[in-house]
């Protein structure tokens, strides 16, 4: 039995109590995370706080409201960067977005609707916004798009709304785009208002059953949804529920993009056809 597994078996009850506390205080259900992964994150937190047992951590959590937020951040593993997986963004820029921008708004009055689900600190939706602005520079007649960007973690969303990043987050961004779409500050880069104005950030737990799409988007019907590098941390049953929900939120013919190592769960396969197996790009049937 591995160290984590034996620990897990011994501490299962406390984990439940801990998850219940988080659910009651923040309406976030950590039960959907893969349990070994969840336990590893919590044990690291115990070490950092020099606490010996999960019950001590539960007391700590109850006495310090900020710790719930810290735990959610830890479980979310919020690493991201601009244009993460460059080939996916090149495919969006050269193939998918141009045809969506030209064709889709003809069918609808309110322009293209995109969703970055699990956007962390905002680099993914801002990357999409930059691609759209670049395409509109080449063809000003294109209709604008609205990008809905959601995450479970309020702290990350605050960072996203501020839109200020260290240079390392921009390492995969073309220099011309850095110059065009960011303001260089002392040691950081601030996203320009033109980019920010296309993105609407809000809090959303993808695992919550009662919602289909971000409230601000009203009814969903997205032409493109990015949900990358989130499913890998979740239990298979939860992955299936989330992909089912996202597939229902897509407009007919809309695209879904997953992270590099993520898969469409078997029960959802009939709803989507594969556009690129390597880049994890799918299209609603
Ligand atoms: C690794 S980041 C991915 C960021 C971006 N999509 C990317 O690929 O670069 C994972 C994000 O998913 C968010 N997340 C995890 N579980 C979530 C849930 N149930 N609902 C919404 N967001 C969630 C985390 O807070 C975190 O910001």
mmCIF file of C-alpha atoms and ligand atoms in Angstrom:
data_model
loop_
_atom_site.group_PDB
_atom_site.id
_atom_site.type_symbol
_atom_site.label_atom_id
_atom_site.label_comp_id
_atom_site.label_asym_id
_atom_site.label_seq_id
_atom_site.Cartn_x
_atom_site.Cartn_y
_atom_site.Cartn_z
ATOM 1 C CA UNK A 1 0.000 0.000 0.000
ATOM 2 C CA UNK A 2 1.462 3.415 -0.895
ATOM 3 C CA UNK A 3 2.044 6.077 1.755
ATOM 4 C CA UNK A 4 -0.765 8.218 0.369
ATOM 5 C CA UNK A 5 -3.187 5.271 0.113
ATOM 6 C CA UNK A 6 -2.682 4.170 3.739
ATOM 7 C CA UNK A 7 -2.977 7.743 4.943
ATOM 8 C CA UNK A 8 -6.101 8.089 2.893
ATOM 9 C CA UNK A 9 -7.676 4.968 4.391
ATOM 10 C CA UNK A 10 -6.861 6.167 7.915
ATOM 11 C CA UNK A 11 -8.146 9.707 7.433
ATOM 12 C CA UNK A 12 -11.181 9.281 5.217
ATOM 13 C CA UNK A 13 -13.712 10.453 7.802
ATOM 14 C CA UNK A 14 -11.838 13.693 8.544
ATOM 15 C CA UNK A 15 -11.496 14.396 4.824
ATOM 16 C CA UNK A 16 -15.283 14.152 4.493
ATOM 17 C CA UNK A 17 -15.745 16.541 7.421
ATOM 18 C CA UNK A 18 -13.227 18.912 5.879
ATOM 19 C CA UNK A 19 -14.900 18.820 2.450
ATOM 20 C CA UNK A 20 -18.293 19.383 4.105
ATOM 21 C CA UNK A 21 -16.946 22.516 5.823
ATOM 22 C CA UNK A 22 -15.666 23.884 2.489
ATOM 23 C CA UNK A 23 -18.990 23.039 0.826
ATOM 24 C CA UNK A 24 -20.971 24.861 3.509
ATOM 25 C CA UNK A 25 -18.772 27.955 3.643
ATOM 26 C CA UNK A 26 -17.942 28.420 -0.047
ATOM 27 C CA UNK A 27 -20.475 26.209 -1.933
ATOM 28 C CA UNK A 28 -17.502 24.439 -3.564
ATOM 29 C CA UNK A 29 -17.598 20.643 -3.693
ATOM 30 C CA UNK A 30 -14.046 19.284 -3.315
ATOM 31 C CA UNK A 31 -15.393 15.688 -3.371
ATOM 32 C CA UNK A 32 -15.142 15.846 -7.159
ATOM 33 C CA UNK A 33 -11.326 15.877 -7.018
ATOM 34 C CA UNK A 34 -9.381 12.670 -7.416
ATOM 35 C CA UNK A 35 -8.959 11.636 -3.746
ATOM 36 C CA UNK A 36 -5.223 10.800 -3.850
ATOM 37 C CA UNK A 37 -4.529 14.131 -5.518
ATOM 38 C CA UNK A 38 -6.693 15.946 -2.930
ATOM 39 C CA UNK A 39 -4.969 14.211 -0.050
ATOM 40 C CA UNK A 40 -1.498 15.070 -1.388
ATOM 41 C CA UNK A 41 -2.429 18.758 -1.576
ATOM 42 C CA UNK A 42 -3.896 18.745 1.949
ATOM 43 C CA UNK A 43 -0.898 16.875 3.421
ATOM 44 C CA UNK A 44 1.444 19.473 1.897
ATOM 45 C CA UNK A 45 -0.658 22.164 3.578
ATOM 46 C CA UNK A 46 -0.365 20.303 6.946
ATOM 47 C CA UNK A 47 3.406 20.278 6.547
ATOM 48 C CA UNK A 48 3.557 23.981 5.673
ATOM 49 C CA UNK A 49 1.486 24.824 8.769
ATOM 50 C CA UNK A 50 3.379 22.304 10.985
ATOM 51 C CA UNK A 51 0.120 20.547 11.863
ATOM 52 C CA UNK A 52 0.113 16.832 12.736
ATOM 53 C CA UNK A 53 -3.417 15.665 11.945
ATOM 54 C CA UNK A 54 -6.312 16.408 9.663
ATOM 55 C CA UNK A 55 -8.491 17.253 12.675
ATOM 56 C CA UNK A 56 -5.987 20.036 13.577
ATOM 57 C CA UNK A 57 -6.234 21.302 10.022
ATOM 58 C CA UNK A 58 -10.048 21.286 10.200
ATOM 59 C CA UNK A 59 -9.900 23.454 13.371
ATOM 60 C CA UNK A 60 -7.423 25.771 11.641
ATOM 61 C CA UNK A 61 -9.746 26.005 8.630
ATOM 62 C CA UNK A 62 -12.698 26.900 10.858
ATOM 63 C CA UNK A 63 -10.735 29.643 12.626
ATOM 64 C CA UNK A 64 -9.206 31.268 9.554
ATOM 65 C CA UNK A 65 -11.698 32.065 6.762
ATOM 66 C CA UNK A 66 -8.829 32.869 4.355
ATOM 67 C CA UNK A 67 -7.593 29.269 4.614
ATOM 68 C CA UNK A 68 -10.672 27.987 2.738
ATOM 69 C CA UNK A 69 -9.706 30.236 -0.163
ATOM 70 C CA UNK A 70 -6.070 29.040 0.056
ATOM 71 C CA UNK A 71 -7.165 25.407 0.011
ATOM 72 C CA UNK A 72 -9.395 25.950 -3.040
ATOM 73 C CA UNK A 73 -6.471 27.661 -4.793
ATOM 74 C CA UNK A 74 -4.185 24.740 -3.910
ATOM 75 C CA UNK A 75 -6.668 22.177 -5.226
ATOM 76 C CA UNK A 76 -7.194 24.142 -8.416
ATOM 77 C CA UNK A 77 -3.506 24.055 -9.386
ATOM 78 C CA UNK A 78 -3.848 27.336 -11.161
ATOM 79 C CA UNK A 79 -0.762 27.368 -13.353
ATOM 80 C CA UNK A 80 -1.362 28.879 -16.779
ATOM 81 C CA UNK A 81 0.298 31.217 -19.282
ATOM 82 C CA UNK A 82 -0.510 33.194 -22.435
ATOM 83 C CA UNK A 83 -0.823 31.025 -25.574
ATOM 84 C CA UNK A 84 -0.264 27.806 -23.613
ATOM 85 C CA UNK A 85 0.109 25.072 -26.255
ATOM 86 C CA UNK A 86 0.966 27.309 -29.198
ATOM 87 C CA UNK A 87 -0.281 24.853 -31.833
ATOM 88 C CA UNK A 88 -3.809 24.954 -30.407
ATOM 89 C CA UNK A 89 -3.825 28.757 -30.573
ATOM 90 C CA UNK A 90 -2.397 28.715 -34.123
ATOM 91 C CA UNK A 91 -5.189 26.327 -35.162
ATOM 92 C CA UNK A 92 -7.747 28.641 -33.583
ATOM 93 C CA UNK A 93 -6.209 31.693 -35.275
ATOM 94 C CA UNK A 94 -5.788 30.214 -38.766
ATOM 95 C CA UNK A 95 -8.664 27.739 -39.072
ATOM 96 C CA UNK A 96 -11.404 27.924 -36.495
ATOM 97 C CA UNK A 97 -11.858 31.580 -35.487
ATOM 98 C CA UNK A 98 -11.824 33.067 -39.023
ATOM 99 C CA UNK A 99 -14.659 30.825 -40.179
ATOM 100 C CA UNK A 100 -16.603 31.323 -36.949
ATOM 101 C CA UNK A 101 -16.199 35.108 -37.116
ATOM 102 C CA UNK A 102 -17.342 35.220 -40.726
ATOM 103 C CA UNK A 103 -20.203 32.742 -40.647
ATOM 104 C CA UNK A 104 -21.705 32.606 -37.196
ATOM 105 C CA UNK A 105 -22.731 36.229 -36.601
ATOM 106 C CA UNK A 106 -24.792 36.026 -39.798
ATOM 107 C CA UNK A 107 -26.996 33.536 -37.963
ATOM 108 C CA UNK A 108 -27.166 35.518 -34.719
ATOM 109 C CA UNK A 109 -27.557 39.142 -33.780
ATOM 110 C CA UNK A 110 -25.244 39.275 -30.780
ATOM 111 C CA UNK A 111 -21.960 38.085 -32.332
ATOM 112 C CA UNK A 112 -19.721 35.189 -31.436
ATOM 113 C CA UNK A 113 -19.878 33.708 -27.918
ATOM 114 C CA UNK A 114 -16.811 32.016 -26.453
ATOM 115 C CA UNK A 115 -16.230 30.461 -22.995
ATOM 116 C CA UNK A 116 -12.923 29.913 -21.242
ATOM 117 C CA UNK A 117 -14.017 27.484 -18.491
ATOM 118 C CA UNK A 118 -11.453 27.272 -15.655
ATOM 119 C CA UNK A 119 -9.613 30.387 -16.811
ATOM 120 C CA UNK A 120 -7.375 30.688 -13.684
ATOM 121 C CA UNK A 121 -5.615 34.085 -13.728
ATOM 122 C CA UNK A 122 -6.987 35.055 -17.145
ATOM 123 C CA UNK A 123 -4.163 34.339 -19.587
ATOM 124 C CA UNK A 124 -6.295 31.920 -21.659
ATOM 125 C CA UNK A 125 -9.299 34.232 -22.298
ATOM 126 C CA UNK A 126 -6.985 37.215 -22.919
ATOM 127 C CA UNK A 127 -5.048 35.101 -25.459
ATOM 128 C CA UNK A 128 -8.350 34.394 -27.242
ATOM 129 C CA UNK A 129 -9.215 38.116 -27.151
ATOM 130 C CA UNK A 130 -5.837 38.974 -28.719
ATOM 131 C CA UNK A 131 -6.450 36.487 -31.556
ATOM 132 C CA UNK A 132 -9.851 38.025 -32.222
ATOM 133 C CA UNK A 133 -8.454 41.567 -32.241
ATOM 134 C CA UNK A 134 -5.711 40.441 -34.653
ATOM 135 C CA UNK A 135 -8.292 38.930 -37.016
ATOM 136 C CA UNK A 136 -10.388 42.108 -36.796
ATOM 137 C CA UNK A 137 -7.326 44.211 -37.657
ATOM 138 C CA UNK A 138 -7.068 42.274 -40.943
ATOM 139 C CA UNK A 139 -10.800 42.453 -41.618
ATOM 140 C CA UNK A 140 -12.571 45.294 -39.781
ATOM 141 C CA UNK A 141 -15.939 44.125 -41.130
ATOM 142 C CA UNK A 142 -15.895 41.075 -38.806
ATOM 143 C CA UNK A 143 -18.393 41.158 -35.935
ATOM 144 C CA UNK A 144 -16.879 41.355 -32.482
ATOM 145 C CA UNK A 145 -16.983 38.470 -30.024
ATOM 146 C CA UNK A 146 -17.793 38.180 -26.349
ATOM 147 C CA UNK A 147 -15.590 35.930 -24.197
ATOM 148 C CA UNK A 148 -17.041 34.595 -20.945
ATOM 149 C CA UNK A 149 -14.254 33.515 -18.582
ATOM 150 C CA UNK A 150 -15.030 31.588 -15.402
ATOM 151 C CA UNK A 151 -13.215 29.954 -12.518
ATOM 152 C CA UNK A 152 -14.105 28.504 -9.138
ATOM 153 C CA UNK A 153 -11.379 30.514 -7.409
ATOM 154 C CA UNK A 154 -12.177 34.156 -6.528
ATOM 155 C CA UNK A 155 -8.532 35.025 -5.828
ATOM 156 C CA UNK A 156 -7.528 33.983 -9.328
ATOM 157 C CA UNK A 157 -10.443 35.897 -10.819
ATOM 158 C CA UNK A 158 -9.313 39.055 -9.013
ATOM 159 C CA UNK A 159 -5.862 38.656 -10.570
ATOM 160 C CA UNK A 160 -7.508 38.027 -13.946
ATOM 161 C CA UNK A 161 -9.575 41.213 -13.736
ATOM 162 C CA UNK A 162 -6.471 43.232 -12.791
ATOM 163 C CA UNK A 163 -4.704 41.832 -15.861
ATOM 164 C CA UNK A 164 -1.109 42.399 -14.709
ATOM 165 C CA UNK A 165 1.467 39.665 -15.415
ATOM 166 C CA UNK A 166 5.123 38.847 -14.913
ATOM 167 C CA UNK A 167 7.236 38.491 -18.093
ATOM 168 C CA UNK A 168 7.468 34.689 -17.648
ATOM 169 C CA UNK A 169 3.713 34.377 -18.331
ATOM 170 C CA UNK A 170 4.265 36.054 -21.717
ATOM 171 C CA UNK A 171 7.175 33.883 -22.856
ATOM 172 C CA UNK A 172 5.124 32.259 -25.696
ATOM 173 C CA UNK A 173 3.609 35.537 -26.941
ATOM 174 C CA UNK A 174 4.766 37.157 -30.233
ATOM 175 C CA UNK A 175 6.772 40.303 -29.520
ATOM 176 C CA UNK A 176 4.519 42.340 -31.840
ATOM 177 C CA UNK A 177 1.472 41.279 -29.789
ATOM 178 C CA UNK A 178 3.213 42.102 -26.502
ATOM 179 C CA UNK A 179 3.893 45.588 -27.876
ATOM 180 C CA UNK A 180 0.388 46.009 -29.265
ATOM 181 C CA UNK A 181 -1.750 44.595 -26.472
ATOM 182 C CA UNK A 182 0.217 45.193 -23.240
ATOM 183 C CA UNK A 183 1.530 48.223 -21.383
ATOM 184 C CA UNK A 184 5.006 47.648 -19.982
ATOM 185 C CA UNK A 185 5.125 48.644 -16.321
ATOM 186 C CA UNK A 186 8.129 48.495 -14.041
ATOM 187 C CA UNK A 187 8.596 44.722 -13.967
ATOM 188 C CA UNK A 188 5.264 43.569 -15.275
ATOM 189 C CA UNK A 189 2.925 43.841 -18.226
ATOM 190 C CA UNK A 190 -0.633 45.181 -18.056
ATOM 191 C CA UNK A 191 -3.259 43.997 -20.539
ATOM 192 C CA UNK A 192 -4.682 46.960 -22.487
ATOM 193 C CA UNK A 193 -8.339 47.982 -22.098
ATOM 194 C CA UNK A 194 -9.045 47.017 -25.726
ATOM 195 C CA UNK A 195 -8.308 43.366 -24.804
ATOM 196 C CA UNK A 196 -10.040 43.513 -21.421
ATOM 197 C CA UNK A 197 -13.210 44.900 -22.961
ATOM 198 C CA UNK A 198 -13.856 41.617 -24.793
ATOM 199 C CA UNK A 199 -13.694 39.463 -21.647
ATOM 200 C CA UNK A 200 -16.334 39.045 -18.948
ATOM 201 C CA UNK A 201 -15.014 37.272 -15.788
ATOM 202 C CA UNK A 202 -17.298 35.512 -13.317
ATOM 203 C CA UNK A 203 -17.221 32.825 -10.654
ATOM 204 C CA UNK A 204 -18.584 29.409 -11.672
ATOM 205 C CA UNK A 205 -18.147 25.889 -10.292
ATOM 206 C CA UNK A 206 -18.180 23.611 -13.321
ATOM 207 C CA UNK A 207 -19.163 20.685 -11.104
ATOM 208 C CA UNK A 208 -22.336 22.382 -9.900
ATOM 209 C CA UNK A 209 -25.393 20.613 -11.288
ATOM 210 C CA UNK A 210 -27.815 23.517 -11.151
ATOM 211 C CA UNK A 211 -26.082 25.709 -13.765
ATOM 212 C CA UNK A 212 -25.443 25.064 -17.439
ATOM 213 C CA UNK A 213 -23.438 28.156 -18.375
ATOM 214 C CA UNK A 214 -22.071 31.354 -16.777
ATOM 215 C CA UNK A 215 -25.021 33.423 -15.534
ATOM 216 C CA UNK A 216 -23.852 36.493 -17.499
ATOM 217 C CA UNK A 217 -24.099 34.520 -20.747
ATOM 218 C CA UNK A 218 -27.811 33.869 -19.945
ATOM 219 C CA UNK A 219 -28.391 30.785 -22.073
ATOM 220 C CA UNK A 220 -25.049 29.361 -23.239
ATOM 221 C CA UNK A 221 -25.062 28.549 -26.995
ATOM 222 C CA UNK A 222 -21.302 28.970 -27.294
ATOM 223 C CA UNK A 223 -19.454 28.668 -30.584
ATOM 224 C CA UNK A 224 -16.221 27.742 -28.797
ATOM 225 C CA UNK A 225 -15.467 26.440 -25.294
ATOM 226 C CA UNK A 226 -11.948 25.969 -23.919
ATOM 227 C CA UNK A 227 -11.810 23.693 -20.872
ATOM 228 C CA UNK A 228 -8.143 22.832 -20.535
ATOM 229 C CA UNK A 229 -6.084 21.303 -17.732
ATOM 230 C CA UNK A 230 -8.916 20.929 -15.219
ATOM 231 C CA UNK A 231 -10.340 17.465 -15.887
ATOM 232 C CA UNK A 232 -6.992 15.805 -15.094
ATOM 233 C CA UNK A 233 -7.486 16.640 -11.403
ATOM 234 C CA UNK A 234 -11.043 15.274 -11.219
ATOM 235 C CA UNK A 235 -12.614 11.852 -10.717
ATOM 236 C CA UNK A 236 -13.804 10.123 -13.947
ATOM 237 C CA UNK A 237 -17.509 10.468 -13.006
ATOM 238 C CA UNK A 238 -17.034 14.184 -12.482
ATOM 239 C CA UNK A 239 -15.155 14.541 -15.779
ATOM 240 C CA UNK A 240 -18.113 12.935 -17.581
ATOM 241 C CA UNK A 241 -20.643 15.270 -15.935
ATOM 242 C CA UNK A 242 -18.615 18.363 -16.804
ATOM 243 C CA UNK A 243 -18.079 17.374 -20.438
ATOM 244 C CA UNK A 244 -21.781 16.516 -20.760
ATOM 245 C CA UNK A 245 -22.659 19.933 -19.391
ATOM 246 C CA UNK A 246 -20.190 21.753 -21.673
ATOM 247 C CA UNK A 247 -21.413 19.821 -24.722
ATOM 248 C CA UNK A 248 -24.963 20.936 -23.956
ATOM 249 C CA UNK A 249 -23.745 24.539 -23.633
ATOM 250 C CA UNK A 250 -22.284 24.439 -27.178
ATOM 251 C CA UNK A 251 -24.237 25.760 -30.135
ATOM 252 C CA UNK A 252 -24.740 23.120 -32.871
ATOM 253 C CA UNK A 253 -21.407 22.888 -34.724
ATOM 254 C CA UNK A 254 -19.608 24.649 -31.828
ATOM 255 C CA UNK A 255 -16.064 23.620 -30.871
ATOM 256 C CA UNK A 256 -14.735 22.207 -27.593
ATOM 257 C CA UNK A 257 -11.000 22.251 -26.772
ATOM 258 C CA UNK A 258 -9.525 20.178 -23.917
ATOM 259 C CA UNK A 259 -6.022 20.093 -22.423
ATOM 260 C CA UNK A 260 -3.190 18.138 -24.072
ATOM 261 C CA UNK A 261 -3.630 14.979 -21.968
ATOM 262 C CA UNK A 262 -7.396 15.094 -21.459
ATOM 263 C CA UNK A 263 -9.941 12.776 -23.083
ATOM 264 C CA UNK A 264 -13.629 12.892 -23.956
ATOM 265 C CA UNK A 265 -15.292 10.344 -21.642
ATOM 266 C CA UNK A 266 -16.925 7.408 -23.470
ATOM 267 C CA UNK A 267 -20.581 8.322 -22.658
ATOM 268 C CA UNK A 268 -20.168 11.776 -24.246
ATOM 269 C CA UNK A 269 -18.489 10.604 -27.482
ATOM 270 C CA UNK A 270 -21.772 10.460 -29.487
ATOM 271 C CA UNK A 271 -22.316 14.179 -28.831
ATOM 272 C CA UNK A 272 -19.018 15.271 -30.379
ATOM 273 C CA UNK A 273 -16.867 14.471 -33.361
ATOM 274 C CA UNK A 274 -13.123 14.639 -33.305
ATOM 275 C CA UNK A 275 -11.550 17.475 -35.294
ATOM 276 C CA UNK A 276 -7.970 16.948 -34.080
ATOM 277 C CA UNK A 277 -7.148 14.018 -31.774
ATOM 278 C CA UNK A 278 -3.669 15.402 -31.013
ATOM 279 C CA UNK A 279 -4.805 18.910 -30.199
ATOM 280 C CA UNK A 280 -7.930 17.640 -28.386
ATOM 281 C CA UNK A 281 -10.308 19.687 -30.540
ATOM 282 C CA UNK A 282 -13.892 18.430 -30.890
ATOM 283 C CA UNK A 283 -17.062 19.676 -32.548
ATOM 284 C CA UNK A 284 -20.659 19.339 -31.436
ATOM 285 C CA UNK A 285 -22.607 17.074 -33.809
HETATM 286 C C1 LIG B 1 -4.416 24.475 -14.362
HETATM 287 S S1 LIG B 1 -5.588 25.768 -14.344
HETATM 288 C C2 LIG B 1 -5.981 25.810 -16.077
HETATM 289 C C3 LIG B 1 -5.977 27.195 -16.627
HETATM 290 C C4 LIG B 1 -6.168 27.267 -18.128
HETATM 291 N N1 LIG B 1 -7.415 26.654 -18.536
HETATM 292 C C5 LIG B 1 -4.999 26.624 -18.839
HETATM 293 O O1 LIG B 1 -5.142 25.516 -19.380
HETATM 294 O O2 LIG B 1 -3.926 27.208 -18.863
HETATM 295 C C6 LIG B 1 -7.015 24.944 -13.667
HETATM 296 C C7 LIG B 1 -8.079 25.928 -13.213
HETATM 297 O O3 LIG B 1 -9.307 25.227 -13.057
HETATM 298 C C8 LIG B 1 -9.989 25.795 -11.971
HETATM 299 N N2 LIG B 1 -10.973 24.808 -11.490
HETATM 300 C C9 LIG B 1 -10.736 23.653 -10.847
HETATM 301 N N3 LIG B 1 -11.885 23.037 -10.541
HETATM 302 C C10 LIG B 1 -12.882 23.831 -11.020
HETATM 303 C C11 LIG B 1 -14.292 23.746 -11.016
HETATM 304 N N4 LIG B 1 -14.932 22.715 -10.456
HETATM 305 N N5 LIG B 1 -14.991 24.748 -11.599
HETATM 306 C C12 LIG B 1 -14.358 25.798 -12.170
HETATM 307 N N6 LIG B 1 -13.026 25.945 -12.208
HETATM 308 C C13 LIG B 1 -12.289 24.973 -11.642
HETATM 309 C C14 LIG B 1 -8.896 26.093 -10.966
HETATM 310 O O4 LIG B 1 -9.294 27.050 -10.003
HETATM 311 C C15 LIG B 1 -7.771 26.566 -11.861
HETATM 312 O O5 LIG B 1 -7.755 27.958 -11.981
#
